[in-house]
Amino acid sequence: MRALVTGATGMVGINLIEALARGSEFQTVALVRPTSDISALPREGVELRHGDMAEAQTLADVCEGIDVVFHCAALVSDWGMREEMIRVNVKGLEALLGSAVKHGVKRFVLVSSMAVLGNRPQVNVDESAPYVVTGDNYNFTKMEAEKLALRWQRERGLATVIVRPPYIYGPHDRQFFPRLITAIEREKFIYLGRGDNPISLCYVGNLVDALMRAARSERAAGRLYHITDGPPVTRRQLVQFLSDELGLLRPQKRLPIGLAKVLMHAMETKARLTGATEAPLLNRFRVKFLHTPLSFSIRRAQEELGYGPAFTFQEGMERTLAWFKANR
């Protein structure tokens, strides 16, 4: 079978392509822009195909000869960029779905996000939870993307599977965990509240395993799956683990959550009034990551996909930090 991977030069895409290239089940096709840095992709066993999720007209025939699409591409931001996000996350997806139907793709696996469930506290939430509109552009475009995929399944017969991870970490992450580590290194990290609220995370190796299972399983067509590392950790456990493994001082500073939310609203209001293009220091996205209880059930994936997870939080973190130290 031939598998097309979008977002091929991002963290999820690179790790997925590496896994596909190690096996013999799939011939791998990576969707890249002509200007993409492809240095991290395997040099053998991977075909390059040009297309741009921001330019729908370039996607009409990218699925020619493809059996399975792994759609890992998305534009992520916690501030602004509404039109760009709609162009990539919604209109680009619609063009890709059209190409998949046109060329007879057998399975379309969409990487979505727990962001569609909003910013409220979430404890062991399963796939029956409704969408929650937050007003931020990432939340909106990921909801629209899921609705699109489900509509094409229902109306056009395209066998789609939606996989929702929470915060993803792992080798080739150059945004999420590097920023957290930098804050710890510079002694600028501050807990919001006590740091004892749970958060579900997802090591990229676990997500890759789930994506491949979703592509293989006949039962998965038309289904939605939450994928995490299993048991959640607290923010304090996460930060202390990183600090200890890197030989850094454990952060001790705390900001009461009530005060943090007051500051968040003030900073967001000022940023909007001034037309700021950069996210304020505190916004809803960051308060959610640093404080809100966020844990999710993976029971459906365990029962229907035989999902593990293969790596524990500690194993995933150790692999991530080994890569981080070697690639700083």
mmCIF file of C-alpha atoms in Angstrom:
data_model
loop_
_atom_site.group_PDB
_atom_site.id
_atom_site.type_symbol
_atom_site.label_atom_id
_atom_site.label_comp_id
_atom_site.label_asym_id
_atom_site.label_seq_id
_atom_site.Cartn_x
_atom_site.Cartn_y
_atom_site.Cartn_z
ATOM 1 C CA MET A 1 0.000 0.000 0.000
ATOM 2 C CA ARG A 2 1.075 3.563 -0.669
ATOM 3 C CA ALA A 3 0.685 6.090 2.134
ATOM 4 C CA LEU A 4 0.723 9.874 1.758
ATOM 5 C CA VAL A 5 1.869 11.872 4.790
ATOM 6 C CA THR A 6 1.077 15.582 5.001
ATOM 7 C CA GLY A 7 2.937 17.777 7.455
ATOM 8 C CA ALA A 8 5.893 15.587 6.553
ATOM 9 C CA THR A 9 8.552 17.919 7.952
ATOM 10 C CA GLY A 10 6.796 18.501 11.284
ATOM 11 C CA MET A 11 7.335 16.490 14.455
ATOM 12 C CA VAL A 12 4.463 14.055 13.899
ATOM 13 C CA GLY A 13 5.130 13.719 10.179
ATOM 14 C CA ILE A 14 8.844 12.998 10.567
ATOM 15 C CA ASN A 15 8.301 10.366 13.256
ATOM 16 C CA LEU A 16 5.481 8.738 11.288
ATOM 17 C CA ILE A 17 7.552 8.606 8.102
ATOM 18 C CA GLU A 18 10.476 7.081 9.999
ATOM 19 C CA ALA A 19 8.168 4.369 11.345
ATOM 20 C CA LEU A 20 6.615 3.702 7.938
ATOM 21 C CA ALA A 21 10.043 3.540 6.291
ATOM 22 C CA ARG A 22 11.240 0.959 8.845
ATOM 23 C CA GLY A 23 8.425 -1.407 7.900
ATOM 24 C CA SER A 24 7.431 -3.103 4.677
ATOM 25 C CA GLU A 25 3.661 -2.559 4.835
ATOM 26 C CA PHE A 26 3.588 0.904 3.272
ATOM 27 C CA GLN A 27 5.412 2.672 0.479
ATOM 28 C CA THR A 28 5.738 6.189 1.830
ATOM 29 C CA VAL A 29 5.028 9.427 -0.019
ATOM 30 C CA ALA A 30 5.826 12.693 1.783
ATOM 31 C CA LEU A 31 3.899 15.822 0.829
ATOM 32 C CA VAL A 32 6.307 18.759 1.005
ATOM 33 C CA ARG A 33 6.566 22.283 -0.343
ATOM 34 C CA PRO A 34 9.316 22.977 -2.896
ATOM 35 C CA THR A 35 10.984 25.141 -0.225
ATOM 36 C CA SER A 36 10.643 22.647 2.663
ATOM 37 C CA ASP A 37 13.689 21.596 4.673
ATOM 38 C CA ILE A 38 13.674 17.821 4.136
ATOM 39 C CA SER A 39 16.987 17.107 5.868
ATOM 40 C CA ALA A 40 15.296 15.240 8.743
ATOM 41 C CA LEU A 41 13.437 12.811 6.476
ATOM 42 C CA PRO A 42 14.833 9.329 5.745
ATOM 43 C CA ARG A 43 16.928 9.375 2.580
ATOM 44 C CA GLU A 44 15.742 6.007 1.328
ATOM 45 C CA GLY A 45 12.287 4.556 0.856
ATOM 46 C CA VAL A 46 10.468 7.901 0.792
ATOM 47 C CA GLU A 47 9.034 9.522 -2.340
ATOM 48 C CA LEU A 48 8.619 13.295 -2.302
ATOM 49 C CA ARG A 49 5.514 14.884 -3.765
ATOM 50 C CA HIS A 50 5.035 18.652 -3.957
ATOM 51 C CA GLY A 51 1.967 20.455 -2.651
ATOM 52 C CA ASP A 52 1.084 23.231 -0.222
ATOM 53 C CA MET A 53 -1.811 23.047 2.241
ATOM 54 C CA ALA A 54 -2.060 26.842 2.003
ATOM 55 C CA GLU A 55 -2.553 26.656 -1.777
ATOM 56 C CA ALA A 56 -5.583 24.463 -2.466
ATOM 57 C CA GLN A 57 -4.981 24.395 -6.217
ATOM 58 C CA THR A 58 -1.709 22.484 -5.687
ATOM 59 C CA LEU A 59 -3.516 19.565 -4.019
ATOM 60 C CA ALA A 60 -5.870 18.359 -6.761
ATOM 61 C CA ASP A 61 -3.804 15.315 -7.712
ATOM 62 C CA VAL A 62 -1.534 14.723 -4.716
ATOM 63 C CA CYS A 63 -3.501 11.566 -3.841
ATOM 64 C CA GLU A 64 -2.986 9.893 -7.211
ATOM 65 C CA GLY A 65 -1.939 6.280 -6.621
ATOM 66 C CA ILE A 66 -2.410 6.607 -2.843
ATOM 67 C CA ASP A 67 -4.215 4.065 -0.645
ATOM 68 C CA VAL A 68 -3.963 5.756 2.770
ATOM 69 C CA VAL A 69 -3.629 9.427 3.710
ATOM 70 C CA PHE A 70 -2.186 10.449 7.075
ATOM 71 C CA HIS A 71 -3.115 14.114 7.397
ATOM 72 C CA CYS A 72 -0.702 15.494 9.995
ATOM 73 C CA ALA A 73 -0.406 19.038 8.642
ATOM 74 C CA ALA A 74 -1.962 21.951 10.518
ATOM 75 C CA LEU A 75 -1.201 25.550 11.286
ATOM 76 C CA VAL A 76 -0.998 26.015 15.064
ATOM 77 C CA SER A 77 -0.964 29.327 16.896
ATOM 78 C CA ASP A 78 -2.316 30.662 20.169
ATOM 79 C CA TRP A 79 -2.860 34.162 18.781
ATOM 80 C CA GLY A 80 -4.138 35.710 15.569
ATOM 81 C CA MET A 81 -3.603 34.213 12.098
ATOM 82 C CA ARG A 82 -7.306 33.533 11.526
ATOM 83 C CA GLU A 83 -7.281 33.757 7.737
ATOM 84 C CA GLU A 84 -4.083 31.732 7.452
ATOM 85 C CA MET A 85 -5.506 29.029 9.721
ATOM 86 C CA ILE A 86 -8.741 28.813 7.748
ATOM 87 C CA ARG A 87 -6.778 28.584 4.505
ATOM 88 C CA VAL A 88 -4.577 25.706 5.771
ATOM 89 C CA ASN A 89 -6.657 23.866 8.366
ATOM 90 C CA VAL A 90 -10.037 24.040 6.619
ATOM 91 C CA LYS A 91 -9.769 24.951 2.936
ATOM 92 C CA GLY A 92 -6.558 22.984 2.469
ATOM 93 C CA LEU A 93 -8.142 19.956 4.110
ATOM 94 C CA GLU A 94 -11.210 20.238 1.885
ATOM 95 C CA ALA A 95 -8.998 20.228 -1.208
ATOM 96 C CA LEU A 96 -7.097 17.215 0.116
ATOM 97 C CA LEU A 97 -10.344 15.342 0.803
ATOM 98 C CA GLY A 98 -11.409 16.119 -2.761
ATOM 99 C CA SER A 99 -8.180 14.673 -4.094
ATOM 100 C CA ALA A 100 -8.631 11.581 -1.920
ATOM 101 C CA VAL A 101 -12.122 10.908 -3.307
ATOM 102 C CA LYS A 102 -11.054 11.683 -6.873
ATOM 103 C CA HIS A 103 -8.241 9.136 -6.724
ATOM 104 C CA GLY A 104 -9.979 6.400 -4.735
ATOM 105 C CA VAL A 105 -8.131 6.617 -1.416
ATOM 106 C CA LYS A 106 -9.196 3.743 0.836
ATOM 107 C CA ARG A 107 -8.545 5.350 4.238
ATOM 108 C CA PHE A 108 -8.099 8.946 5.395
ATOM 109 C CA VAL A 109 -6.624 9.400 8.884
ATOM 110 C CA LEU A 110 -6.978 12.928 10.281
ATOM 111 C CA VAL A 111 -4.816 14.114 13.169
ATOM 112 C CA SER A 112 -7.040 16.474 15.145
ATOM 113 C CA SER A 113 -6.627 17.941 18.633
ATOM 114 C CA MET A 114 -8.210 17.957 22.074
ATOM 115 C CA ALA A 115 -8.434 21.727 21.523
ATOM 116 C CA VAL A 116 -11.905 21.119 20.060
ATOM 117 C CA LEU A 117 -13.103 20.364 23.609
ATOM 118 C CA GLY A 118 -12.398 23.887 24.815
ATOM 119 C CA ASN A 119 -10.692 25.379 27.853
ATOM 120 C CA ARG A 120 -12.907 24.076 30.650
ATOM 121 C CA PRO A 121 -11.692 21.474 33.174
ATOM 122 C CA GLN A 122 -11.786 18.008 31.608
ATOM 123 C CA VAL A 123 -11.415 14.849 33.698
ATOM 124 C CA ASN A 124 -11.223 11.441 31.992
ATOM 125 C CA VAL A 125 -13.222 12.831 29.069
ATOM 126 C CA ASP A 126 -14.160 10.389 26.310
ATOM 127 C CA GLU A 127 -15.164 10.765 22.671
ATOM 128 C CA SER A 128 -18.812 11.509 23.503
ATOM 129 C CA ALA A 129 -17.918 14.981 24.811
ATOM 130 C CA PRO A 130 -19.392 17.820 22.709
ATOM 131 C CA TYR A 131 -17.441 20.528 20.962
ATOM 132 C CA VAL A 132 -16.840 23.646 23.055
ATOM 133 C CA VAL A 133 -16.410 26.947 21.221
ATOM 134 C CA THR A 134 -13.723 29.128 22.795
ATOM 135 C CA GLY A 135 -13.392 31.874 20.209
ATOM 136 C CA ASP A 136 -9.758 31.150 19.397
ATOM 137 C CA ASN A 137 -8.833 30.366 15.822
ATOM 138 C CA TYR A 138 -7.163 27.011 16.404
ATOM 139 C CA ASN A 139 -10.199 25.688 18.281
ATOM 140 C CA PHE A 140 -12.502 26.915 15.495
ATOM 141 C CA THR A 141 -10.495 25.540 12.574
ATOM 142 C CA LYS A 142 -9.906 22.129 14.164
ATOM 143 C CA MET A 143 -13.640 21.779 14.851
ATOM 144 C CA GLU A 144 -14.373 22.702 11.245
ATOM 145 C CA ALA A 145 -11.771 20.191 10.065
ATOM 146 C CA GLU A 146 -13.396 17.363 12.028
ATOM 147 C CA LYS A 147 -16.834 18.286 10.716
ATOM 148 C CA LEU A 148 -15.496 18.305 7.154
ATOM 149 C CA ALA A 149 -13.923 14.866 7.501
ATOM 150 C CA LEU A 150 -17.098 13.402 8.968
ATOM 151 C CA ARG A 151 -19.217 14.986 6.224
ATOM 152 C CA TRP A 152 -17.029 13.506 3.494
ATOM 153 C CA GLN A 153 -17.333 10.129 5.203
ATOM 154 C CA ARG A 154 -21.117 10.464 5.343
ATOM 155 C CA GLU A 155 -21.804 12.049 1.961
ATOM 156 C CA ARG A 156 -18.933 10.892 -0.235
ATOM 157 C CA GLY A 157 -18.124 7.480 1.242
ATOM 158 C CA LEU A 158 -14.519 8.311 2.130
ATOM 159 C CA ALA A 159 -13.451 6.058 5.017
ATOM 160 C CA THR A 160 -12.133 8.582 7.538
ATOM 161 C CA VAL A 161 -10.714 8.156 11.026
ATOM 162 C CA ILE A 162 -10.159 11.064 13.415
ATOM 163 C CA VAL A 163 -7.369 10.745 15.981
ATOM 164 C CA ARG A 164 -7.252 13.331 18.771
ATOM 165 C CA PRO A 165 -4.081 13.703 20.844
ATOM 166 C CA PRO A 166 -3.565 16.292 23.596
ATOM 167 C CA TYR A 167 -0.188 18.063 23.906
ATOM 168 C CA ILE A 168 2.365 16.068 21.882
ATOM 169 C CA TYR A 169 6.063 15.777 22.711
ATOM 170 C CA GLY A 170 8.964 13.808 21.278
ATOM 171 C CA PRO A 171 11.982 13.940 18.961
ATOM 172 C CA HIS A 172 11.875 16.755 16.392
ATOM 173 C CA ASP A 173 9.733 18.962 18.646
ATOM 174 C CA ARG A 174 11.163 22.436 18.134
ATOM 175 C CA GLN A 175 8.385 24.477 19.715
ATOM 176 C CA PHE A 176 6.418 23.092 22.650
ATOM 177 C CA PHE A 177 8.959 21.457 24.978
ATOM 178 C CA PRO A 178 11.964 23.574 23.946
ATOM 179 C CA ARG A 179 10.040 26.659 25.104
ATOM 180 C CA LEU A 180 9.191 25.006 28.412
ATOM 181 C CA ILE A 181 12.784 23.897 28.936
ATOM 182 C CA THR A 182 14.086 27.370 28.103
ATOM 183 C CA ALA A 183 11.783 28.905 30.730
ATOM 184 C CA ILE A 184 13.081 26.438 33.338
ATOM 185 C CA GLU A 185 16.716 27.053 32.352
ATOM 186 C CA ARG A 186 16.312 30.820 32.651
ATOM 187 C CA GLU A 187 14.496 30.436 35.982
ATOM 188 C CA LYS A 188 11.441 32.162 34.506
ATOM 189 C CA PHE A 189 8.973 29.311 34.880
ATOM 190 C CA ILE A 190 6.112 30.077 37.272
ATOM 191 C CA TYR A 191 3.425 27.623 38.362
ATOM 192 C CA LEU A 192 -0.142 28.840 38.082
ATOM 193 C CA GLY A 193 -1.681 27.669 41.317
ATOM 194 C CA ARG A 194 -0.002 24.733 43.061
ATOM 195 C CA GLY A 195 0.844 22.832 39.895
ATOM 196 C CA ASP A 196 -1.014 19.730 41.055
ATOM 197 C CA ASN A 197 -3.765 19.575 38.412
ATOM 198 C CA PRO A 198 -3.545 16.611 36.003
ATOM 199 C CA ILE A 199 -2.665 16.863 32.329
ATOM 200 C CA SER A 200 -2.717 14.131 29.690
ATOM 201 C CA LEU A 201 0.229 14.149 27.310
ATOM 202 C CA CYS A 202 1.073 12.102 24.221
ATOM 203 C CA TYR A 203 4.531 10.895 23.255
ATOM 204 C CA VAL A 204 4.840 11.066 19.483
ATOM 205 C CA GLY A 205 5.785 7.375 19.299
ATOM 206 C CA ASN A 206 2.455 6.484 20.893
ATOM 207 C CA LEU A 207 0.603 8.718 18.461
ATOM 208 C CA VAL A 208 2.398 7.148 15.486
ATOM 209 C CA ASP A 209 1.432 3.680 16.699
ATOM 210 C CA ALA A 210 -2.205 4.785 17.005
ATOM 211 C CA LEU A 211 -2.216 6.342 13.528
ATOM 212 C CA MET A 212 -0.945 3.141 11.961
ATOM 213 C CA ARG A 213 -3.529 1.097 13.853
ATOM 214 C CA ALA A 214 -6.251 3.490 12.672
ATOM 215 C CA ALA A 215 -5.118 2.972 9.085
ATOM 216 C CA ARG A 216 -5.223 -0.828 9.359
ATOM 217 C CA SER A 217 -8.414 -1.381 11.351
ATOM 218 C CA GLU A 218 -11.581 -2.061 9.359
ATOM 219 C CA ARG A 219 -13.591 -1.166 12.442
ATOM 220 C CA ALA A 220 -12.056 2.308 12.675
ATOM 221 C CA ALA A 221 -13.745 3.825 9.607
ATOM 222 C CA GLY A 222 -15.961 6.710 10.666
ATOM 223 C CA ARG A 223 -14.686 6.600 14.247
ATOM 224 C CA LEU A 224 -13.015 9.098 16.558
ATOM 225 C CA TYR A 225 -10.268 8.139 19.007
ATOM 226 C CA HIS A 226 -8.581 9.887 21.921
ATOM 227 C CA ILE A 227 -4.889 8.981 22.174
ATOM 228 C CA THR A 228 -2.661 9.751 25.178
ATOM 229 C CA ASP A 229 0.180 8.235 27.197
ATOM 230 C CA GLY A 230 -2.411 6.735 29.529
ATOM 231 C CA PRO A 231 -2.259 8.018 33.130
ATOM 232 C CA PRO A 232 -1.993 11.814 33.337
ATOM 233 C CA VAL A 233 0.747 13.630 35.224
ATOM 234 C CA THR A 234 0.616 16.874 37.171
ATOM 235 C CA ARG A 235 2.304 20.034 35.947
ATOM 236 C CA ARG A 236 4.648 19.816 38.918
ATOM 237 C CA GLN A 237 5.608 16.222 38.056
ATOM 238 C CA LEU A 238 6.282 17.251 34.465
ATOM 239 C CA VAL A 239 8.394 20.281 35.337
ATOM 240 C CA GLN A 240 10.307 18.523 38.106
ATOM 241 C CA PHE A 241 11.083 15.571 35.824
ATOM 242 C CA LEU A 242 12.475 17.904 33.160
ATOM 243 C CA SER A 243 14.447 19.887 35.740
ATOM 244 C CA ASP A 244 15.989 16.793 37.324
ATOM 245 C CA GLU A 245 16.881 15.124 34.022
ATOM 246 C CA LEU A 246 18.559 18.294 32.753
ATOM 247 C CA GLY A 247 20.322 19.048 36.036
ATOM 248 C CA LEU A 248 18.434 22.306 36.538
ATOM 249 C CA LEU A 249 16.999 23.914 39.647
ATOM 250 C CA ARG A 250 13.404 22.942 40.287
ATOM 251 C CA PRO A 251 11.152 25.993 39.854
ATOM 252 C CA GLN A 252 9.486 27.175 43.056
ATOM 253 C CA LYS A 253 7.665 30.364 42.040
ATOM 254 C CA ARG A 254 3.864 30.356 42.069
ATOM 255 C CA LEU A 255 1.186 32.753 40.891
ATOM 256 C CA PRO A 256 -2.311 32.385 42.380
ATOM 257 C CA ILE A 257 -4.660 31.256 39.640
ATOM 258 C CA GLY A 258 -7.177 34.020 40.414
ATOM 259 C CA LEU A 259 -4.542 36.681 39.868
ATOM 260 C CA ALA A 260 -3.273 34.858 36.770
ATOM 261 C CA LYS A 261 -6.725 35.020 35.190
ATOM 262 C CA VAL A 262 -7.079 38.735 35.967
ATOM 263 C CA LEU A 263 -3.712 39.368 34.317
ATOM 264 C CA MET A 264 -4.675 37.133 31.390
ATOM 265 C CA HIS A 265 -7.835 39.116 30.654
ATOM 266 C CA ALA A 266 -5.968 42.423 30.948
ATOM 267 C CA MET A 267 -3.157 41.287 28.647
ATOM 268 C CA GLU A 268 -5.523 39.818 26.069
ATOM 269 C CA THR A 269 -7.644 42.983 26.039
ATOM 270 C CA LYS A 270 -4.601 45.207 25.569
ATOM 271 C CA ALA A 271 -3.251 42.964 22.804
ATOM 272 C CA ARG A 272 -6.553 43.085 20.923
ATOM 273 C CA LEU A 273 -6.967 46.845 21.302
ATOM 274 C CA THR A 274 -3.439 47.499 20.072
ATOM 275 C CA GLY A 275 -3.652 44.956 17.253
ATOM 276 C CA ALA A 276 -0.702 42.976 18.600
ATOM 277 C CA THR A 277 0.538 40.241 16.293
ATOM 278 C CA GLU A 278 2.434 38.431 19.062
ATOM 279 C CA ALA A 279 0.598 36.510 21.780
ATOM 280 C CA PRO A 280 0.541 38.174 25.209
ATOM 281 C CA LEU A 281 2.585 36.550 27.965
ATOM 282 C CA LEU A 282 -0.604 35.141 29.484
ATOM 283 C CA ASN A 283 -3.519 34.084 27.304
ATOM 284 C CA ARG A 284 -6.229 31.422 27.539
ATOM 285 C CA PHE A 285 -4.175 28.867 25.638
ATOM 286 C CA ARG A 286 -1.244 29.180 28.056
ATOM 287 C CA VAL A 287 -3.371 29.268 31.199
ATOM 288 C CA LYS A 288 -5.063 26.099 29.972
ATOM 289 C CA PHE A 289 -1.718 24.330 29.530
ATOM 290 C CA LEU A 290 -0.316 25.525 32.847
ATOM 291 C CA HIS A 291 -3.343 25.023 35.081
ATOM 292 C CA THR A 292 -6.608 23.534 33.766
ATOM 293 C CA PRO A 293 -7.291 19.868 34.653
ATOM 294 C CA LEU A 294 -7.019 17.997 31.333
ATOM 295 C CA SER A 295 -7.287 14.215 31.296
ATOM 296 C CA PHE A 296 -8.824 11.946 28.674
ATOM 297 C CA SER A 297 -10.030 8.369 28.384
ATOM 298 C CA ILE A 298 -8.359 6.093 25.822
ATOM 299 C CA ARG A 299 -10.661 3.151 26.483
ATOM 300 C CA ARG A 300 -12.203 3.185 22.994
ATOM 301 C CA ALA A 301 -8.770 3.069 21.325
ATOM 302 C CA GLN A 302 -7.718 0.252 23.631
ATOM 303 C CA GLU A 303 -10.823 -1.799 22.883
ATOM 304 C CA GLU A 304 -11.187 -1.104 19.149
ATOM 305 C CA LEU A 305 -7.606 -0.534 17.981
ATOM 306 C CA GLY A 306 -5.685 -2.617 20.504
ATOM 307 C CA TYR A 307 -3.791 0.557 21.405
ATOM 308 C CA GLY A 308 -1.150 0.292 24.188
ATOM 309 C CA PRO A 309 0.349 2.831 24.782
ATOM 310 C CA ALA A 310 3.759 1.407 23.888
ATOM 311 C CA PHE A 311 5.732 4.060 25.809
ATOM 312 C CA THR A 312 5.182 5.329 29.344
ATOM 313 C CA PHE A 313 5.515 9.013 30.202
ATOM 314 C CA GLN A 314 8.990 8.398 31.638
ATOM 315 C CA GLU A 315 10.150 6.416 28.593
ATOM 316 C CA GLY A 316 8.788 9.025 26.211
ATOM 317 C CA MET A 317 10.412 11.847 28.148
ATOM 318 C CA GLU A 318 13.766 10.081 28.278
ATOM 319 C CA ARG A 319 13.733 9.579 24.501
ATOM 320 C CA THR A 320 12.648 13.170 23.949
ATOM 321 C CA LEU A 321 15.363 14.602 26.168
ATOM 322 C CA ALA A 322 18.026 12.389 24.573
ATOM 323 C CA TRP A 323 17.080 13.844 21.184
ATOM 324 C CA PHE A 324 16.881 17.364 22.605
ATOM 325 C CA LYS A 325 20.378 17.172 24.128
ATOM 326 C CA ALA A 326 21.829 15.840 20.870
ATOM 327 C CA ASN A 327 20.164 18.486 18.692
ATOM 328 C CA ARG A 328 20.330 21.746 20.615
#
